[in-house]
Tab-separated table of C-alpha atoms in Angstrom:
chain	number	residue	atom	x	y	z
C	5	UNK	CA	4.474	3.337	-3.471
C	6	UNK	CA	3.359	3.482	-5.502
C	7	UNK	CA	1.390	-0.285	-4.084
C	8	UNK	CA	0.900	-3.042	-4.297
C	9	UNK	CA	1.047	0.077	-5.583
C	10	UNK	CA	-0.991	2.774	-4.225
C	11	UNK	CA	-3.493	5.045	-5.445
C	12	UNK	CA	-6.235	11.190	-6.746
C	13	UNK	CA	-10.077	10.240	-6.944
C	14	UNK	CA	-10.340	7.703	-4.267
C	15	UNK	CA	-8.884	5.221	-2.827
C	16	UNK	CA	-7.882	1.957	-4.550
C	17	UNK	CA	-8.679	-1.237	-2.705
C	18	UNK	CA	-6.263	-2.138	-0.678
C	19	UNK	CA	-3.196	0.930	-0.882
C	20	UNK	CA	-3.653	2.279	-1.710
C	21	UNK	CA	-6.770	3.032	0.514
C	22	UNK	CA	-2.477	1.852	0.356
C	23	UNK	CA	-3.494	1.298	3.476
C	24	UNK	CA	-3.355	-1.423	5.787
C	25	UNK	CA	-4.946	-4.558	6.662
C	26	UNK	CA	-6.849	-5.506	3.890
C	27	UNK	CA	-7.612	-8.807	3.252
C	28	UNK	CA	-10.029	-11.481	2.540
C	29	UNK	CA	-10.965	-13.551	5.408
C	30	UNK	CA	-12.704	-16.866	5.350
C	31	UNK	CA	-15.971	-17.539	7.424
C	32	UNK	CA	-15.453	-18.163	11.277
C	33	UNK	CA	-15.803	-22.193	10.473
C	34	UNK	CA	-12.785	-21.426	8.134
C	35	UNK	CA	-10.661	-19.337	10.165
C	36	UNK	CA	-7.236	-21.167	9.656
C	37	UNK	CA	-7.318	-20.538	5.645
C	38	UNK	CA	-7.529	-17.188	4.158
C	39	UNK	CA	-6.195	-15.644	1.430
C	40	UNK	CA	-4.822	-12.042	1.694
C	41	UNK	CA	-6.058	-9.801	-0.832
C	42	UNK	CA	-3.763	-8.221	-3.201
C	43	UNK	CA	-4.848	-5.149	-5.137
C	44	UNK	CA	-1.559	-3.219	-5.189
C	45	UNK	CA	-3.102	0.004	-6.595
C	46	UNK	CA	-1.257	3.230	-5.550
C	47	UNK	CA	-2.603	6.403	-7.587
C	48	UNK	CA	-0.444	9.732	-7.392
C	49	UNK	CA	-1.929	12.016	-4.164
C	50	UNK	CA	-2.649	8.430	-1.938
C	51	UNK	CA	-0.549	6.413	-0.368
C	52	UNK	CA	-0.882	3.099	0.689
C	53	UNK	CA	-0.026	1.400	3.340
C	54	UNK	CA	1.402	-1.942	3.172
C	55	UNK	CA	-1.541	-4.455	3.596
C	56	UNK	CA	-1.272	-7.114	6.471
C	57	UNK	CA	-0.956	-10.878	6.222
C	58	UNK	CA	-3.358	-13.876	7.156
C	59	UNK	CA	-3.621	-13.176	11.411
C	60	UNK	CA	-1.910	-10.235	10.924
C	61	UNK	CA	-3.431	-6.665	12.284
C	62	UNK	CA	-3.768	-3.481	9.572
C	63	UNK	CA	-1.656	-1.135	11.066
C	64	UNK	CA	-2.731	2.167	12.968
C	65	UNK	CA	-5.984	3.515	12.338
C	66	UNK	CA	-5.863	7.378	11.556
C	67	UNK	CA	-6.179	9.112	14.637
C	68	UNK	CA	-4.731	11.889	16.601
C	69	UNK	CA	-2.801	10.613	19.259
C	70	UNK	CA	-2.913	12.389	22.091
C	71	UNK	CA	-0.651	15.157	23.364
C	72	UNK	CA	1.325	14.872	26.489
C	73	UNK	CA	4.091	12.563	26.240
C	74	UNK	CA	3.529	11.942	23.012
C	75	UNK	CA	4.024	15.880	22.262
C	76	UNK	CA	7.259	15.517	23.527
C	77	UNK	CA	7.903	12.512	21.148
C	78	UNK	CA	6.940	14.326	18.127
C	79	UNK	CA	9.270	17.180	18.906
C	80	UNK	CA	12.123	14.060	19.656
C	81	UNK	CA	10.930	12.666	15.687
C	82	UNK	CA	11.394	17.114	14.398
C	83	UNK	CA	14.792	16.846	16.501
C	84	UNK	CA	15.892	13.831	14.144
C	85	UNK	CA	14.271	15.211	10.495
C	86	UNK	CA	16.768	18.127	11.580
C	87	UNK	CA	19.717	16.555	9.610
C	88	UNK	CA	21.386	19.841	9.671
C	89	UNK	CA	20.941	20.689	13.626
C	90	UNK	CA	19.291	24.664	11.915
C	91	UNK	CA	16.605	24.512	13.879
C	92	UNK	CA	14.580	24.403	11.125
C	93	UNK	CA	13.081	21.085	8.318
C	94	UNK	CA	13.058	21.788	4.849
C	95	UNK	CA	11.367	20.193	2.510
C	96	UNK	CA	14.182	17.882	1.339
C	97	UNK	CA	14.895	16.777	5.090
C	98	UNK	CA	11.236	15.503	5.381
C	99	UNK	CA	10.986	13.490	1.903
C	100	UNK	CA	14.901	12.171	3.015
C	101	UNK	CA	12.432	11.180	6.350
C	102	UNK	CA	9.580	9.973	4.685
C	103	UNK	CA	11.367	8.101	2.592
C	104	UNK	CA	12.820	6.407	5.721
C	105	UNK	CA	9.960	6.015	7.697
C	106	UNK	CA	8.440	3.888	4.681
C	107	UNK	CA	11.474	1.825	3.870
C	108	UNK	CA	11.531	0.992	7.950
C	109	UNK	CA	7.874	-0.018	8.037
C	110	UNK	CA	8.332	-2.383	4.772
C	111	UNK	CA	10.710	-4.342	6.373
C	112	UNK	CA	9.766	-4.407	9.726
C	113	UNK	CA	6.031	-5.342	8.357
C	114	UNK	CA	8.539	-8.592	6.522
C	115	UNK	CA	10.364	-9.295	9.710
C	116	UNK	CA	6.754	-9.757	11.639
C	117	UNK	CA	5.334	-12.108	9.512
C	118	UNK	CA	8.512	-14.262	8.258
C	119	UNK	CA	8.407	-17.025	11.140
C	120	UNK	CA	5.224	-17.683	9.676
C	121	UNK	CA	5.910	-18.666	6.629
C	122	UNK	CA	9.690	-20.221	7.237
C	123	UNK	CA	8.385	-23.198	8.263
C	124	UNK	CA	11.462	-25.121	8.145
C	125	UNK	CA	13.636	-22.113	9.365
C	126	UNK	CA	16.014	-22.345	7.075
C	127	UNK	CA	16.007	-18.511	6.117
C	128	UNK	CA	14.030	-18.625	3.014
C	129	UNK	CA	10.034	-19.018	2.558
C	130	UNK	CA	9.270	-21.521	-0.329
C	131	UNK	CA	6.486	-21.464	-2.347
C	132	UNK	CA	5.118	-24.524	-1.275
C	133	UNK	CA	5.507	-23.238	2.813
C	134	UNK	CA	3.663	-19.673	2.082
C	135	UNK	CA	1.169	-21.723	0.014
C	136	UNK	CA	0.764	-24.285	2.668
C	137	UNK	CA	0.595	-21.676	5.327
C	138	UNK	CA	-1.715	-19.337	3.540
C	139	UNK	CA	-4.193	-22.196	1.598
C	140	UNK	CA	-3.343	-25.537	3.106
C	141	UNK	CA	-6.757	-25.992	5.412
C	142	UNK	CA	-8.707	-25.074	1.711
C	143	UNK	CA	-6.832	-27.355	-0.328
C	144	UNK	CA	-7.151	-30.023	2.326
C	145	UNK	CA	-11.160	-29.414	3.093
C	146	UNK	CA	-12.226	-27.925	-0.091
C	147	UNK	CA	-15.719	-30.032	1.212
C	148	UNK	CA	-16.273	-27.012	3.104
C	149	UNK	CA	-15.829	-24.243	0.772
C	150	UNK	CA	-18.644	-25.044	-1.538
C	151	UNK	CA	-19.960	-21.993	-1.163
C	152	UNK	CA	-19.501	-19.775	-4.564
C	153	UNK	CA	-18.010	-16.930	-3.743
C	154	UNK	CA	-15.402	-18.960	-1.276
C	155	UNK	CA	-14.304	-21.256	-4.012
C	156	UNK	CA	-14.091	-18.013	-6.822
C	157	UNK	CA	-11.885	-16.174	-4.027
C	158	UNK	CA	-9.555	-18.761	-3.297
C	159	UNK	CA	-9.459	-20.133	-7.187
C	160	UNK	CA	-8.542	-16.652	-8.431
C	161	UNK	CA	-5.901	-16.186	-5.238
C	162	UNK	CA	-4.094	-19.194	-5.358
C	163	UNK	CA	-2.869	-18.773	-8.827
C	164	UNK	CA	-2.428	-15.164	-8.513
C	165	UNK	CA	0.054	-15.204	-5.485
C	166	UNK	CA	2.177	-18.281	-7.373
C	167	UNK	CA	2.568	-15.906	-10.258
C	168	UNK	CA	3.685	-13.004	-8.503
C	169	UNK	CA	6.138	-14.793	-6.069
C	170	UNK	CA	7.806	-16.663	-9.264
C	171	UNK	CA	8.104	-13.123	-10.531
C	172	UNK	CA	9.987	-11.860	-6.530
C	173	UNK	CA	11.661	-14.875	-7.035
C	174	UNK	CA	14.748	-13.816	-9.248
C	175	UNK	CA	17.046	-17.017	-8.939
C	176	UNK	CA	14.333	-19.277	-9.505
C	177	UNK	CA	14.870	-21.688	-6.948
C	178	UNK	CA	10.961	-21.178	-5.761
C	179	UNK	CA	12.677	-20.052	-2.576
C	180	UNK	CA	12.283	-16.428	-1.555
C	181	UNK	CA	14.934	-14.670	-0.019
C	182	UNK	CA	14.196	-11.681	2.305
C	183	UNK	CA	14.681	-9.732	-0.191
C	184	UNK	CA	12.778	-11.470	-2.996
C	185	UNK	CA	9.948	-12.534	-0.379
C	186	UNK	CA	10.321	-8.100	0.548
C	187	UNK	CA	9.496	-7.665	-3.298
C	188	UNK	CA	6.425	-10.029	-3.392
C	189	UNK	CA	4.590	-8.497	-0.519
C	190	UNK	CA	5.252	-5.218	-1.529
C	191	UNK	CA	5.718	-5.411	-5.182
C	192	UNK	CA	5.544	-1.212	-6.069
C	193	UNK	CA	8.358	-0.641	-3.936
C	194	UNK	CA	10.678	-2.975	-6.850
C	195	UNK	CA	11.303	-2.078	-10.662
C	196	UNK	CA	11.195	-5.807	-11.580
C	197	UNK	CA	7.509	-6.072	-9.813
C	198	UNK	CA	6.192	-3.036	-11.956
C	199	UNK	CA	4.257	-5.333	-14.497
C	200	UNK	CA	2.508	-7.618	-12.093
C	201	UNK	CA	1.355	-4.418	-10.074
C	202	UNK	CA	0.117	-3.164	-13.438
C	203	UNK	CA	-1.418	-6.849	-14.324
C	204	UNK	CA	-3.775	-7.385	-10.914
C	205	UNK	CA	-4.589	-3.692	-11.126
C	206	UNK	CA	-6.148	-4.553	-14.719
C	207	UNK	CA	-7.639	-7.804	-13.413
C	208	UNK	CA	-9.429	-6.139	-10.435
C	209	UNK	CA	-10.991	-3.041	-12.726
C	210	UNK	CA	-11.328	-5.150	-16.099
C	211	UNK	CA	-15.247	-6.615	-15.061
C	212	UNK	CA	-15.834	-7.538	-18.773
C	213	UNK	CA	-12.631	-9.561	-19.537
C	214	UNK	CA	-11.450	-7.194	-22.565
C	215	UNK	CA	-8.030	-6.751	-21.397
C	216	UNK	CA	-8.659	-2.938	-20.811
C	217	UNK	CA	-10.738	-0.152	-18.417
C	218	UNK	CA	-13.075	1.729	-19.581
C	219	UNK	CA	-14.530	4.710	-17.985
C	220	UNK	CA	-17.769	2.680	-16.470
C	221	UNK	CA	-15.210	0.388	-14.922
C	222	UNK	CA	-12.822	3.042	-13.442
C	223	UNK	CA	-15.421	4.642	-12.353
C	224	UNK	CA	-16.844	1.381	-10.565
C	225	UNK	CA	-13.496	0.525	-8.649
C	226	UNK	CA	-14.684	3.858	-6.724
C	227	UNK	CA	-18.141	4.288	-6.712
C	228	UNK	CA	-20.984	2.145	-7.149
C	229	UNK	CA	-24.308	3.688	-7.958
C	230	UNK	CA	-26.898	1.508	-5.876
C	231	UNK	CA	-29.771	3.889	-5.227
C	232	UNK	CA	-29.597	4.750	-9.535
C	233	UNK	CA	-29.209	8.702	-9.012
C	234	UNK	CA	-27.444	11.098	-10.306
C	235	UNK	CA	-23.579	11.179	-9.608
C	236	UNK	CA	-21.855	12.919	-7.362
C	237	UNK	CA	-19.743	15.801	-8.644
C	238	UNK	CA	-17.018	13.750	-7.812
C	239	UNK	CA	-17.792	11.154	-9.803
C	240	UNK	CA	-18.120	13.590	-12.875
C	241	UNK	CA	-14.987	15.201	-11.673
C	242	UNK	CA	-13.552	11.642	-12.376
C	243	UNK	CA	-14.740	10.784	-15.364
C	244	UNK	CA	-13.375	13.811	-16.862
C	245	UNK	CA	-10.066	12.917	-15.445
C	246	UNK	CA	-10.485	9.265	-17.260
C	247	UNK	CA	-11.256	11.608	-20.240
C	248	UNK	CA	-8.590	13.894	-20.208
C	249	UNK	CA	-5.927	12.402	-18.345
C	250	UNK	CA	-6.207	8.569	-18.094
C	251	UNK	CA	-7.148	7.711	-21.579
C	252	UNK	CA	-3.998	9.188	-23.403
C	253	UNK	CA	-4.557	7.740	-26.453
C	254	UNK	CA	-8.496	8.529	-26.428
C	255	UNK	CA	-9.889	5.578	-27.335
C	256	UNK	CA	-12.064	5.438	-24.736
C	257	UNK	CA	-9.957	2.810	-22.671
C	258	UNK	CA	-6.792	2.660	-20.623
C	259	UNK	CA	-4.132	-0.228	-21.759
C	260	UNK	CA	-0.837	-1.923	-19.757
C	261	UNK	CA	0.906	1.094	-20.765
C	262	UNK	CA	-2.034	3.741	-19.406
C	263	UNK	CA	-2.544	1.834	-16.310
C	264	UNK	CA	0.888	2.261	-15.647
C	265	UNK	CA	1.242	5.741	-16.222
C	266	UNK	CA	-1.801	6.115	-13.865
C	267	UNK	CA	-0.497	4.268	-11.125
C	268	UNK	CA	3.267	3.932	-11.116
C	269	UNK	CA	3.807	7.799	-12.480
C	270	UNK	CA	7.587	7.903	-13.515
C	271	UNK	CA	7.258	12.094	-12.643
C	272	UNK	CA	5.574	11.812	-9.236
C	273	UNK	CA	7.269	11.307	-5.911
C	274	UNK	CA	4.953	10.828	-3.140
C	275	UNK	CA	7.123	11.216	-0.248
C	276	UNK	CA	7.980	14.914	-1.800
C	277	UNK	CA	4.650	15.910	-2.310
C	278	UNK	CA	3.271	15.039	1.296
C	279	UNK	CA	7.137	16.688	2.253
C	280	UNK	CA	5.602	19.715	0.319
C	281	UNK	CA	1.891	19.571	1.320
C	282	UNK	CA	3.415	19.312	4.847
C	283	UNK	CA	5.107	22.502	4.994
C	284	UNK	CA	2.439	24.787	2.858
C	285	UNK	CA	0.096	23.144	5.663
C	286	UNK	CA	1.939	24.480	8.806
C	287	UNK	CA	4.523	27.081	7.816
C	288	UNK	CA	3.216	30.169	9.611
C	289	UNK	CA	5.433	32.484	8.487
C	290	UNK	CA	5.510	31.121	4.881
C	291	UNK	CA	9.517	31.136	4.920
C	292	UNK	CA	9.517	28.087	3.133
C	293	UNK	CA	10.806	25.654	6.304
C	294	UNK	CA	9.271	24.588	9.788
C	295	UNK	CA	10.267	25.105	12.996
C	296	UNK	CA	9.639	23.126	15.779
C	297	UNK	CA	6.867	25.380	17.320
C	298	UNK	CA	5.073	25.287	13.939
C	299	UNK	CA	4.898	21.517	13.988
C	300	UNK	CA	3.757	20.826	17.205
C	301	UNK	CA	1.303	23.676	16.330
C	302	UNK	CA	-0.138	21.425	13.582
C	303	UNK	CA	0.222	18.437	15.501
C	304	UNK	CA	-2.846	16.914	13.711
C	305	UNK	CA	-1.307	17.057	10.645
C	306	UNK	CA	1.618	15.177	11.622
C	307	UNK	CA	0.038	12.556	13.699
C	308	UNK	CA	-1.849	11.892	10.193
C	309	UNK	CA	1.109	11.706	8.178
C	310	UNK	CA	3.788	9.069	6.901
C	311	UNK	CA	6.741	11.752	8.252
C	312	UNK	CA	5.242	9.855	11.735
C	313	UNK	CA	4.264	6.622	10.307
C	314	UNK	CA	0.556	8.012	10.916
C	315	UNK	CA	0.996	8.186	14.527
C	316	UNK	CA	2.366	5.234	15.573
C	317	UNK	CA	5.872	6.170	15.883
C	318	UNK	CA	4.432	8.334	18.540
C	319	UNK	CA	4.534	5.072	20.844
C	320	UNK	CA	7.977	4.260	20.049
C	321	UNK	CA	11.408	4.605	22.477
C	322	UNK	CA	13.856	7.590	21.012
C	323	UNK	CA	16.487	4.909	19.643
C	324	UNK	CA	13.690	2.713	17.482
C	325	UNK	CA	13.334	5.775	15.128
């Protein structure tokens, strides 16, 4: 997770911002036929979470939940961090979690959505059932998609999604597997999926068609200067990151290879840094691990954070962790 992915600066479409839901949807008279949007962008500091299907919801929005019950759920979720049984979670026993909690939500996100697609429940989604599912009502009326921006979104979707679920699909056999069908909705979680995530997030930035980003355009997948004033500090913040950090070669462009360093960082683990972040954050008496009490002290934190799958493992029974 990189993300599809995600990505500091800000959030990419999609992860990403990695994070859930996004999608393009069709006008109401076009319900049935959408096409999910895939920018799998995941930039080191963000994490994404995995982006619904056609019909399906986002995900939690993130919000405290609210004590009580919940409380007591929380300290239930510290009880099972604590590999050990100390008493206390170190920073290792909440990226082992977060690590976890991730892996848990990819494939139960899978496992929601696969009757959808296995049309002929045979335990394997073919390309032509996910395409039929996903863009069968626009190739059958494309009468009522004359609208520009419809047909552009569909025309630049459909081709996009064949590509990357012929690169999931590792036999061949147009036939994704779990696994394989795993790696094409959630490409930056797979080593063979690394290029594709690095090929859409180039085709989403690259406006001008020069098979690179330049500063404007990284700066545009962020920010876009309507009212014509001066920039944020933000935004100059980011441009000298382009400068000094993005553009390694300094030529005043990021290619394959710079994207990829941006956004799929071989040195950067997420799940350790929020680990890390989560313990500077509520470790009152700076001993370098977290007690119980000093969680539920900084229960805002938590609620906000992967270690609880943003809040909504909150809502869960003690044996679905």
């Amino acid at each position: 997770m990189a993300g599809g992915g995600a990505g500091g600066g800000a959030l990419a479409p999609g992860a990403a911002a990695s994070g859930g839901g996004e999608r393009w949807a069709a006008t109401a008279r076009k319900e049935r036929a959408r096409a999910p949007e895939r920018s799998t962008r995941h930039r080191p500091g963000f994490q994404l979470r995995p982006r619904g299907l056609p019909g399906q919801g986002g995900g939690a929005e993130l919000r405290p939940a609210e004590p009580g019950g919940k409380r007591e759920r929380l300290g239930k979720i510290v009880d099972r961090i604590d590999d050990n049984k100390d008493g206390y979670l170190t920073t290792e026993e909440l990226k082992t979690w977060i690590k976890r909690v991730q892996k848990r939500y990819i494939y139960e996100n899978v496992a929601k959505v696969w009757k959808d697609y296995d049309l002929n429940k045979d335990n394997k989604i073919a390309w032509e059932e996910y395409k039929q599912a996903t863009y069968g009502y626009y190739l059958e009326n494309p009468e009522e998609f004359q609208d520009a921006t419809d047909q552009h979104s569909f025309k630049k979707m459909l081709p996009r999604d064949e590509r990357r679920f012929k690169t999931a699909d590792l036999d061949g056999d147009l036939a994704a597997t779990r696994e394989e069908f795993t790696a094409f909705l959630h490409p930056e979680e797979f080593e063979h999926m690394k290029n594709i995530v690095v090929l859409e997030t180039l085709e989403d930035i690259d406006k001008n068609g020069d098979g690179f980003v330049d500063q404007d355009e990284y700066i545009a997948d962020m920010f876009a200067n309507e009212e014509g004033g001066p920039e944020p500090d933000w935004v100059i913040t980011e441009r000298e990151q382009f400068a000094d950090f993005r553009d390694l070669n300094k030529d005043g462009k990021m290619d394959k290879d710079e994207i990829q360093h941006w956004i799929l960082p071989q040195d950067y683990d997420h799940a350790l840094a929020e680990a890390r972040h989560l313990v500077y954050e509520s470790d009152a008496d700076k001993d370098q691990k977290l007690t119980k009490e000093e969680v539920l002290d900084n229960w805002n934190m938590f609620v906000g954070s992967q270690a609880t799958n943003y809040g909504e493992d909150l809502t869960r029974n003690h044996d679905e962790l």
